[in-house]
Coordinates of C-alpha atoms in Angstrom, one line a residue:
M1 CA -0.1 -0.1 0.1
I2 CA 1.6 3.4 -1.1
D3 CA 1.8 5.9 1.7
S4 CA -0.3 8.8 0.7
N5 CA 0.9 11.1 3.4
V6 CA 3.1 14.0 2.7
S7 CA 4.8 15.8 5.6
I8 CA 5.9 19.3 5.4
L9 CA 8.0 21.2 7.9
L10 CA 7.8 24.9 8.1
A11 CA 10.7 26.6 9.6
Q12 CA 9.9 30.3 10.7
T13 CA 8.0 30.8 7.4
S14 CA 6.0 33.9 6.7
G15 CA 2.2 34.1 7.2
I16 CA 1.6 33.7 3.6
V17 CA 3.5 30.4 3.4
H18 CA 1.6 29.2 6.4
E19 CA -1.7 30.2 4.7
V20 CA -1.0 28.6 1.5
V21 CA 0.2 25.3 3.1
S22 CA -2.7 25.1 5.6
G23 CA -5.2 25.7 2.8
L24 CA -4.0 23.0 0.5
N25 CA -6.3 20.2 -0.4
Y26 CA -4.4 18.1 -3.0
Q27 CA -6.4 15.3 -4.4
G28 CA -7.2 13.7 -1.2
I29 CA -3.5 13.5 -0.1
E30 CA -3.2 14.0 3.6
I31 CA -0.6 16.7 4.4
E32 CA 1.0 16.6 7.8
T33 CA 2.7 19.9 8.8
G34 CA 5.1 21.0 11.7
F35 CA 6.4 24.3 12.8
L36 CA 9.8 25.3 14.0
R37 CA 11.1 28.2 16.0
S38 CA 14.7 27.6 16.2
N39 CA 17.5 25.3 14.7
A40 CA 17.2 23.4 18.0
D41 CA 13.6 22.5 17.2
L42 CA 14.9 21.2 13.8
I43 CA 17.1 18.6 15.6
K44 CA 14.1 17.4 17.6
A45 CA 11.8 17.4 14.7
Y46 CA 14.1 15.0 12.8
R47 CA 14.9 12.8 15.9
H48 CA 11.8 10.6 15.4
H49 CA 10.2 11.6 12.1
H50 CA 11.1 11.8 8.5
W51 CA 9.9 15.0 6.7
D52 CA 9.3 15.0 2.9
I53 CA 9.5 18.7 2.4
I54 CA 11.0 21.5 4.6
I55 CA 10.3 25.2 3.8
L56 CA 12.9 27.6 5.1
N57 CA 12.3 31.4 5.5
L58 CA 15.5 33.2 4.2
D59 CA 14.0 36.5 5.6
H60 CA 14.0 35.5 9.2
D61 CA 17.1 36.6 10.9
E62 CA 16.8 34.2 13.9
F63 CA 16.8 31.0 11.9
N64 CA 20.1 30.0 10.4
Y65 CA 19.3 28.2 7.2
L66 CA 22.8 27.0 6.5
K67 CA 22.9 25.3 9.9
A68 CA 19.5 23.8 9.2
I69 CA 20.8 22.4 5.8
R70 CA 23.8 20.8 7.6
V71 CA 21.5 19.3 10.2
I72 CA 19.4 17.7 7.4
Q73 CA 22.4 16.5 5.5
R74 CA 24.1 15.0 8.5
R75 CA 21.1 12.8 9.0
K76 CA 21.1 11.8 5.4
A77 CA 17.5 12.8 5.3
Q78 CA 15.9 12.7 1.8
S79 CA 13.9 15.9 2.4
R80 CA 13.1 18.2 -0.4
I81 CA 14.5 21.7 0.8
I82 CA 12.7 24.8 -0.4
A83 CA 13.7 28.3 0.4
T84 CA 11.2 31.2 0.5
G85 CA 11.8 34.9 0.7
R86 CA 11.9 38.2 -1.1
L87 CA 13.0 38.1 -4.7
K88 CA 16.5 37.1 -5.5
N89 CA 18.6 37.7 -8.5
R90 CA 19.9 34.8 -10.5
D91 CA 23.5 34.9 -9.0
E92 CA 22.0 34.7 -5.6
V93 CA 19.7 31.9 -6.4
N94 CA 22.5 30.0 -7.8
R95 CA 24.5 30.4 -4.7
L96 CA 21.5 29.1 -2.7
L97 CA 21.2 25.9 -4.8
K98 CA 24.8 25.2 -4.3
T99 CA 24.3 25.0 -0.5
G100 CA 21.8 22.2 -0.8
I101 CA 18.6 23.9 -1.3
H102 CA 16.5 22.2 -4.1
E103 CA 14.4 25.3 -5.1
F104 CA 13.9 28.9 -4.2
I105 CA 10.3 30.4 -4.4
P106 CA 9.6 34.1 -3.9
I107 CA 6.7 34.9 -1.7
T108 CA 5.6 38.0 -3.7
D109 CA 3.1 35.9 -5.7
P110 CA 0.7 33.7 -3.6
V111 CA -0.7 32.0 -6.7
L112 CA 3.0 31.1 -7.9
L113 CA 3.8 30.0 -4.4
E114 CA 0.8 27.6 -4.3
I115 CA 1.7 26.2 -7.7
K116 CA 5.2 25.5 -6.7
I117 CA 4.5 24.0 -3.4
T118 CA 1.9 21.8 -5.1
Q119 CA 4.6 20.7 -7.5
N120 CA 6.9 19.8 -4.8
I121 CA 4.1 17.7 -3.1
E122 CA 3.8 15.9 -6.4
F123 CA 7.5 15.4 -6.5
A124 CA 7.6 14.0 -3.0
L125 CA 4.8 11.7 -3.6
L126 CA 6.4 10.3 -6.7
R127 CA 9.6 9.8 -4.8
K128 CA 7.7 7.9 -2.1
R129 CA 6.1 5.7 -4.7
T130 CA 9.5 5.2 -6.4
R131 CA 11.2 4.1 -3.0
E132 CA 8.4 1.6 -2.4
L133 CA 8.5 0.2 -5.8
E134 CA 12.3 -0.3 -5.5
H135 CA 11.7 -1.9 -2.1
D136 CA 9.2 -4.2 -3.6
L137 CA 11.5 -5.1 -6.4
N138 CA 14.4 -5.7 -4.1
Y139 CA 12.0 -7.9 -1.9
K140 CA 10.9 -9.7 -5.1
S141 CA 14.5 -10.4 -6.1
Q142 CA 15.4 -11.6 -2.7
F143 CA 12.3 -13.9 -2.6
I144 CA 13.0 -15.3 -6.0
A145 CA 16.7 -15.9 -5.0
K146 CA 15.6 -17.6 -1.9
I147 CA 12.7 -19.7 -3.3
S148 CA 14.9 -20.7 -6.4
H149 CA 17.6 -22.1 -4.1
E150 CA 15.1 -24.0 -1.9
M151 CA 13.3 -25.4 -5.0
R152 CA 16.5 -26.3 -6.8
T153 CA 18.0 -28.1 -3.8
T154 CA 14.7 -30.0 -3.2
L155 CA 14.4 -31.0 -6.7
N156 CA 18.0 -31.9 -7.1
S157 CA 17.6 -34.2 -4.1
V158 CA 14.7 -36.1 -5.8
I159 CA 16.6 -36.3 -9.0
L160 CA 19.7 -37.7 -7.2
L161 CA 17.6 -40.2 -5.1
S162 CA 15.6 -41.3 -8.3
E163 CA 19.0 -41.7 -10.2
I164 CA 20.4 -43.8 -7.4
L165 CA 17.1 -46.1 -7.1
A166 CA 17.0 -46.5 -10.9
E167 CA 20.5 -47.9 -10.9
N168 CA 19.0 -50.8 -8.8
R169 CA 22.2 -51.6 -7.3
N170 CA 20.9 -54.3 -5.1
R171 CA 18.9 -55.8 -7.9
S172 CA 15.8 -55.8 -5.8
L173 CA 13.5 -53.7 -8.0
K174 CA 11.1 -54.9 -10.6
D175 CA 11.0 -53.6 -14.0
D176 CA 7.7 -51.7 -13.4
E177 CA 9.1 -50.2 -10.3
I178 CA 12.2 -49.0 -12.1
E179 CA 9.8 -47.5 -14.7
Y180 CA 8.0 -45.5 -12.0
I181 CA 11.4 -44.2 -10.7
D182 CA 12.2 -43.1 -14.3
L183 CA 9.0 -41.2 -14.4
I184 CA 9.8 -39.4 -11.1
H185 CA 13.3 -38.7 -12.4
G186 CA 11.8 -37.2 -15.7
S187 CA 9.2 -35.2 -14.0
S188 CA 11.7 -33.7 -11.5
N189 CA 13.9 -32.7 -14.3
N190 CA 10.9 -31.2 -16.1
L191 CA 10.1 -29.2 -13.0
L192 CA 13.6 -28.0 -12.6
D193 CA 13.7 -26.9 -16.2
L194 CA 10.3 -25.0 -15.7
L195 CA 11.8 -23.2 -12.7
N196 CA 14.8 -22.1 -14.6
K197 CA 12.5 -20.7 -17.3
I198 CA 10.5 -18.8 -14.9
L199 CA 13.7 -17.3 -13.4
D200 CA 15.0 -16.5 -16.9
L201 CA 11.6 -14.6 -17.6
S202 CA 12.1 -12.8 -14.4
K203 CA 15.6 -11.7 -15.2
I204 CA 14.4 -10.6 -18.7
Q205 CA 11.6 -8.5 -17.2
S206 CA 13.8 -7.0 -14.5
G207 CA 16.6 -6.2 -17.1
K208 CA 19.2 -8.2 -15.2
M209 CA 20.0 -10.9 -17.8
N210 CA 23.7 -11.1 -18.3
I211 CA 24.9 -11.2 -21.9
Q212 CA 28.3 -12.8 -22.7
L213 CA 29.2 -12.0 -26.3
E214 CA 31.8 -14.2 -28.3
Q215 CA 32.7 -15.2 -31.8
I216 CA 31.2 -18.5 -33.0
D217 CA 31.4 -20.4 -36.3
V218 CA 27.7 -20.9 -37.4
K219 CA 28.3 -24.2 -39.2
D220 CA 30.1 -25.8 -36.2
F221 CA 27.6 -24.3 -33.8
S222 CA 24.5 -25.6 -35.9
K223 CA 25.9 -29.1 -36.6
R224 CA 25.8 -29.7 -32.7
F225 CA 21.9 -29.7 -33.0
S226 CA 22.0 -32.5 -35.4
R227 CA 24.0 -34.7 -33.1
L228 CA 21.8 -33.8 -30.2
Y229 CA 18.3 -34.1 -32.0
I230 CA 18.7 -37.0 -34.6
P231 CA 18.4 -39.6 -31.9
V232 CA 15.5 -37.7 -30.2
A233 CA 13.6 -37.4 -33.5
R234 CA 14.3 -41.0 -34.3
E235 CA 12.5 -42.2 -31.2
K236 CA 9.4 -40.4 -32.4
S237 CA 9.7 -42.0 -35.9
I238 CA 10.4 -38.6 -37.5
R239 CA 13.6 -37.1 -39.2
F240 CA 15.7 -34.3 -38.1
I241 CA 17.4 -32.4 -40.9
Y242 CA 20.2 -29.9 -40.8
D243 CA 20.3 -27.8 -44.1
N244 CA 23.3 -25.6 -44.4
K245 CA 22.9 -22.9 -47.1
L246 CA 25.9 -21.0 -46.2
S247 CA 28.4 -21.0 -49.0
E248 CA 31.5 -20.3 -46.7
E249 CA 32.5 -20.1 -43.1
Q250 CA 30.5 -17.5 -41.2
L251 CA 31.5 -16.1 -37.9
I252 CA 29.1 -14.1 -35.8
K253 CA 29.5 -12.3 -32.5
T254 CA 26.7 -13.2 -30.2
D255 CA 25.9 -14.9 -26.9
R256 CA 26.4 -18.6 -27.6
I257 CA 24.4 -19.9 -24.6
R258 CA 21.4 -17.6 -25.2
L259 CA 21.3 -18.4 -28.8
E260 CA 21.5 -22.1 -28.1
Q261 CA 18.6 -21.7 -25.5
V262 CA 16.5 -20.2 -28.3
L263 CA 17.2 -22.8 -30.8
N264 CA 17.0 -25.6 -28.4
N265 CA 13.5 -24.4 -27.5
L266 CA 12.3 -24.0 -31.0
I267 CA 13.6 -27.4 -32.0
S268 CA 12.5 -29.3 -29.0
N269 CA 9.0 -27.6 -29.4
A270 CA 9.0 -28.7 -33.1
I271 CA 9.8 -32.3 -32.3
K272 CA 7.2 -32.3 -29.5
F273 CA 4.4 -31.1 -31.8
T274 CA 5.3 -33.3 -34.9
K275 CA 3.8 -36.7 -35.1
K276 CA 5.0 -37.6 -38.5
G277 CA 7.4 -36.1 -41.2
H278 CA 10.4 -34.0 -40.2
V279 CA 11.9 -31.2 -38.3
K280 CA 14.5 -29.0 -40.2
L281 CA 17.1 -26.5 -39.1
K282 CA 18.2 -24.3 -42.0
T283 CA 20.9 -21.6 -41.8
Y284 CA 21.2 -19.0 -44.6
I285 CA 21.9 -15.4 -45.4
P286 CA 18.5 -13.5 -45.7
S287 CA 17.9 -11.2 -48.7
K288 CA 17.4 -7.6 -48.3
N289 CA 13.7 -8.1 -49.5
E290 CA 13.3 -10.6 -46.6
L291 CA 14.7 -8.2 -44.0
N292 CA 12.5 -5.5 -45.2
F293 CA 9.4 -7.6 -45.2
H294 CA 10.1 -8.4 -41.4
K295 CA 10.8 -4.7 -40.7
L296 CA 14.6 -5.4 -40.2
D297 CA 17.5 -3.1 -41.2
Q298 CA 18.3 -3.9 -44.8
N299 CA 21.8 -2.5 -44.2
E300 CA 22.5 -4.7 -41.3
K301 CA 24.4 -7.9 -42.1
M302 CA 22.2 -10.7 -40.7
I303 CA 22.0 -14.4 -40.6
A304 CA 18.9 -16.6 -40.2
F305 CA 18.3 -19.8 -38.2
E306 CA 15.1 -21.4 -39.6
V307 CA 13.3 -24.2 -37.6
S308 CA 10.4 -25.8 -39.7
D309 CA 8.2 -28.8 -39.0
T310 CA 5.4 -30.8 -40.3
G311 CA 3.5 -30.8 -37.0
I312 CA 0.2 -29.5 -35.9
G313 CA 0.6 -25.8 -36.8
I314 CA -1.0 -22.7 -35.2
S315 CA -4.4 -21.4 -35.8
D316 CA -4.8 -17.9 -37.1
E317 CA -6.4 -16.6 -33.9
K318 CA -3.5 -17.8 -31.8
I319 CA -0.6 -16.4 -33.9
Q320 CA -0.9 -13.0 -32.3
I321 CA -0.6 -14.3 -28.7
I322 CA 1.7 -17.3 -29.2
F323 CA 4.7 -15.3 -28.0
E324 CA 3.1 -14.1 -24.7
S325 CA 4.2 -15.8 -21.4
Y326 CA 2.2 -19.0 -20.3
V327 CA 0.4 -19.0 -23.7
Q328 CA 0.3 -22.2 -25.8
A329 CA -1.2 -22.6 -29.4
E330 CA -4.3 -24.3 -28.5
G331 CA -4.6 -23.5 -24.9
Q332 CA -5.6 -26.3 -22.4
K333 CA -6.0 -28.8 -25.2
T334 CA -2.4 -28.4 -26.3
E335 CA -1.1 -28.6 -22.7
N336 CA -3.0 -31.7 -22.0
S337 CA -1.7 -33.4 -25.2
F338 CA 1.9 -32.3 -25.2
G339 CA 2.7 -30.6 -21.8
G340 CA 4.7 -27.5 -21.3
T341 CA 3.8 -23.9 -20.0
G342 CA 4.3 -21.6 -23.0
L343 CA 7.2 -19.9 -21.4
G344 CA 9.8 -21.0 -24.0
L345 CA 8.7 -18.8 -26.9
A346 CA 8.2 -15.7 -24.7
I347 CA 11.8 -16.0 -23.5
S348 CA 13.1 -16.9 -26.9
K349 CA 11.5 -13.7 -28.5
E350 CA 12.9 -11.5 -25.7
I351 CA 16.5 -13.0 -26.0
A352 CA 16.3 -12.6 -29.8
Q353 CA 15.3 -8.8 -29.3
I354 CA 18.2 -8.3 -26.7
L355 CA 20.7 -9.6 -29.2
G356 CA 19.5 -7.3 -31.8
G357 CA 17.5 -10.0 -33.7
K358 CA 14.0 -10.9 -34.3
L359 CA 11.9 -14.1 -33.9
T360 CA 9.3 -14.7 -36.7
L361 CA 6.5 -17.2 -37.3
E362 CA 4.9 -18.5 -40.4
T363 CA 2.4 -21.3 -40.0
L364 CA -0.5 -23.2 -41.5
Y365 CA -2.9 -24.9 -39.2
G366 CA -2.6 -28.6 -39.4
E367 CA 0.3 -28.6 -41.7
G368 CA 3.3 -27.2 -39.7
S369 CA 5.3 -24.1 -38.5
T370 CA 8.4 -22.2 -39.4
F371 CA 10.1 -20.1 -36.8
T372 CA 12.9 -18.0 -38.0
V373 CA 15.7 -16.3 -35.7
Y374 CA 17.2 -13.4 -37.5
M375 CA 20.6 -12.6 -35.7
P376 CA 23.0 -9.7 -36.6
F377 CA 26.6 -10.8 -37.3
N378 CA 27.6 -8.5 -34.4
S379 CA 25.2 -8.1 -31.5
Q380 CA 27.5 -5.7 -29.5
K381 CA 25.9 -2.5 -30.8
A382 CA 22.5 -3.7 -30.4
V383 CA 22.8 -4.9 -26.9
E384 CA 24.5 -1.7 -25.7
N385 CA 22.1 0.6 -27.5
K386 CA 18.7 -1.0 -27.0
P387 CA 16.9 1.5 -24.7
E388 CA 14.3 -0.9 -23.3
V389 CA 17.1 -3.3 -21.9
D390 CA 19.6 -0.6 -21.0
V391 CA 20.4 -2.4 -17.7
V392 CA 21.3 -5.7 -19.5
K393 CA 25.0 -6.3 -18.6
V394 CA 27.4 -7.1 -21.4
L395 CA 30.2 -9.2 -20.0
K396 CA 33.5 -10.2 -21.4
K397 CA 34.1 -13.7 -22.5
D398 CA 34.6 -15.8 -19.4
K399 CA 37.9 -17.6 -19.9
T400 CA 37.4 -19.9 -16.8
K401 CA 38.0 -23.5 -17.7
E402 CA 34.9 -25.5 -18.6
V403 CA 34.9 -29.0 -17.1
K404 CA 32.9 -31.6 -18.9
P405 CA 31.0 -34.2 -16.7
L406 CA 32.4 -37.6 -16.5
P407 CA 29.7 -40.3 -16.7
K408 CA 31.6 -43.0 -14.9
L409 CA 34.4 -42.9 -12.3
K410 CA 36.2 -45.7 -10.4
K411 CA 36.0 -45.4 -6.7
N412 CA 39.1 -43.8 -5.1
S413 CA 39.7 -45.3 -1.7
K414 CA 41.8 -42.4 -0.7
V415 CA 39.3 -39.4 -1.3
N416 CA 37.5 -37.8 1.7
I417 CA 34.8 -35.0 1.2
L418 CA 33.2 -32.5 3.4
L419 CA 29.8 -31.6 2.2
I420 CA 28.4 -28.4 3.6
D421 CA 24.6 -27.8 2.7
N422 CA 21.6 -26.9 5.0
S423 CA 19.4 -29.6 3.5
T424 CA 19.5 -32.9 5.3
I425 CA 17.8 -34.6 2.5
H426 CA 20.1 -33.2 -0.2
N427 CA 23.2 -34.1 1.9
M428 CA 21.8 -37.7 2.2
A429 CA 21.1 -37.9 -1.5
L430 CA 24.4 -36.6 -2.6
K431 CA 26.4 -38.6 0.0
E432 CA 24.8 -41.7 -1.4
F433 CA 25.5 -40.6 -4.9
L434 CA 29.1 -39.9 -4.3
S435 CA 29.6 -43.2 -2.2
V436 CA 30.4 -45.1 -5.4
V437 CA 33.3 -42.9 -6.2
V438 CA 34.9 -41.6 -3.0
K439 CA 36.0 -43.2 0.3
D440 CA 34.0 -41.0 2.7
C441 CA 31.7 -38.1 2.7
I442 CA 31.1 -36.2 5.9
T443 CA 28.0 -33.7 6.0
A444 CA 27.5 -30.5 7.8
E445 CA 24.3 -28.5 7.8
S446 CA 25.6 -25.1 9.2
A447 CA 28.7 -23.1 9.1
Q448 CA 29.4 -23.7 12.8
E449 CA 29.2 -27.4 12.3
A450 CA 31.5 -27.1 9.4
Y451 CA 34.0 -25.1 11.2
E452 CA 34.3 -27.8 13.9
F453 CA 35.2 -30.4 11.2
L454 CA 37.6 -27.8 9.4
N455 CA 39.5 -26.9 12.6
S456 CA 39.8 -30.7 13.6
D457 CA 42.4 -33.0 12.2
H458 CA 40.0 -34.6 9.7
T459 CA 41.6 -35.1 6.3
F460 CA 39.5 -33.6 3.4
D461 CA 40.5 -33.8 -0.1
C462 CA 37.7 -31.6 -1.4
I463 CA 35.0 -29.5 0.1
I464 CA 31.5 -29.1 -1.5
L465 CA 29.9 -25.8 -0.4
D466 CA 26.4 -24.4 -0.5
M467 CA 25.9 -20.6 -0.8
Y468 CA 22.9 -20.5 1.7
L469 CA 23.6 -21.7 5.2
P470 CA 21.4 -20.9 8.2
D471 CA 24.2 -19.1 10.0
A472 CA 26.5 -17.7 7.3
Y473 CA 26.8 -16.9 3.6
G474 CA 28.7 -19.2 1.4
K475 CA 31.2 -16.5 0.3
D476 CA 32.1 -15.9 4.0
V477 CA 32.5 -19.5 4.6
L478 CA 34.9 -19.8 1.8
Q479 CA 37.0 -17.0 3.1
K480 CA 37.1 -18.6 6.5
I481 CA 38.3 -21.8 5.0
R482 CA 41.2 -20.0 3.4
E483 CA 42.2 -18.5 6.7
I484 CA 42.6 -22.0 8.3
D485 CA 46.3 -22.9 7.8
H486 CA 45.8 -26.5 6.8
R487 CA 42.8 -25.7 4.6
K488 CA 44.4 -23.0 2.5
T489 CA 44.9 -25.2 -0.5
T490 CA 42.0 -27.7 -0.1
P491 CA 39.9 -27.7 -3.4
V492 CA 36.5 -26.2 -2.8
I493 CA 33.5 -26.7 -5.2
I494 CA 30.6 -24.3 -4.8
Y495 CA 27.4 -26.4 -5.4
S496 CA 24.3 -24.2 -4.8
G497 CA 20.8 -23.6 -6.0
K498 CA 21.2 -19.9 -5.8
T499 CA 21.4 -18.0 -9.1
I500 CA 25.0 -16.8 -9.1
S501 CA 25.8 -13.8 -11.3
K502 CA 28.9 -13.8 -13.5
T503 CA 30.5 -11.1 -11.4
E504 CA 30.0 -13.2 -8.3
Q505 CA 31.4 -16.2 -10.1
K506 CA 34.5 -14.5 -10.9
E507 CA 34.9 -13.6 -7.2
L508 CA 34.3 -17.1 -6.1
Y509 CA 36.8 -18.5 -8.7
Q510 CA 39.5 -16.7 -6.9
E511 CA 39.2 -19.2 -4.1
A512 CA 37.1 -21.9 -5.4
M513 CA 38.0 -24.8 -7.8
A514 CA 34.5 -24.7 -9.5
V515 CA 31.1 -23.1 -9.3
V516 CA 28.2 -25.5 -10.1
Q517 CA 24.6 -24.5 -9.9
K518 CA 22.0 -27.1 -8.9
N519 CA 20.4 -27.6 -12.2
V520 CA 19.3 -30.3 -14.7
N521 CA 22.1 -33.0 -14.6
S522 CA 24.3 -30.7 -12.5
Y523 CA 25.2 -33.5 -10.2
K524 CA 27.1 -35.0 -13.3
V525 CA 29.0 -31.8 -13.8
L526 CA 29.8 -31.9 -10.1
L527 CA 31.1 -35.5 -10.6
G528 CA 33.2 -34.3 -13.5
H529 CA 34.9 -31.7 -11.3
L530 CA 35.5 -34.3 -8.8
G531 CA 36.9 -36.6 -11.5
D532 CA 39.5 -33.9 -12.4
M533 CA 40.5 -33.5 -8.8
M534 CA 40.7 -37.2 -8.2
R535 CA 42.9 -37.7 -11.2
E536 CA 45.3 -35.0 -10.1
K537 CA 45.5 -36.6 -6.6

């Protein structure tokens, strides 16, 4: 609820100012006033109250306005300071403004005085609303960060436990029981994927999506999708085709991860909604006429990634809303038949725009659809100059070593691990999962419990650390670990459900061996990092 009160403090003002302020009736806004007789009263007035506006009388000899301004500034009060008095020339007004006064209003014209005070009330009310919105956004960001951490940790635990059960190590499960476990595993992965999409959409809407530009070879980049989706399409008895229409090697500067995200979404959707026929990814250089038709700059060198299918298509009335969040082509019918939330296309459209491109659609209901992503050869200018995403951060290419997950590792009878995570279930699941490759895994659910182990004589070859603990933040725990003499060089892997920014990652990499976010198949990435550490041991 927005506070509709505006408080005005009058400091030895003239009768006309008192009269104007007392007679204000501004659109139902409740105006609270206070009156001062001295600078000492000002100190008392600010002791237990915030004033939105303070009006000083420069013609009153007993009230020192310079001292009053210093009192307000010392308290870091965000009050709007208005000075009133007899007419001043421009040089005198400029000198006043340099002292910290926001506006000078002459008292010779009561109508002008009322207009100016009303304008300042509007300004104060707008600032109140802005502060409240900033507070709400900050609260929302904190809430999303916290809930994403908790949900990722919980889902990761379910995924880990179902993976362990599906291995049927004791050969005690029946085939139908393993099938149920596989369903649990798949559903949990889908939930985790949905959570990540919601977080992506939230980042886009708040303008906090990090963009990392790098040079990529289009042909090599696109061929990866063939290797990924040919087996997937074959399982549905359809074909996946990669059609390269580029006559020579083409390099573009874009965000590889985000472009992959867009194309993965388009291709996986196409396969999902195609029961027979094929799905095709085609890369080509669009003509100027094509760019003009789609209202793109004809002078901008662009490349097109076209994803077409022979699936269900989209009806005319749904084409206009297909790119909106949580919308699917045929609503509940499509959701029941094929699953999904409709978030992917909304995110894909926004990412394409952020990178200076465009996502278009051509479709014929019942016969198939064609989505085309137009991308500039260099997204740098578009990302930096796009006004509606002016808070999107452009990051330099992260040169941190990427460690590929290792699917199978032999047990190392010498490796001991300390796992620090506040979730009992997650600790149990990860400990069981790691038991096939490490000698021992000790768990701690708080920083205090971890410090007891760390300050002891226990031998730890690696520490796996969560970012959220009940009594400390992960970054602080990491710093404390490095302050313990016999732990200064112990490898630390950050493994957390918290969304970690690129800036924060770079800070963590100064002390940590790796940073892994709890995500789809993230436990395999974690295992890959452990594998590297074990081979070096």
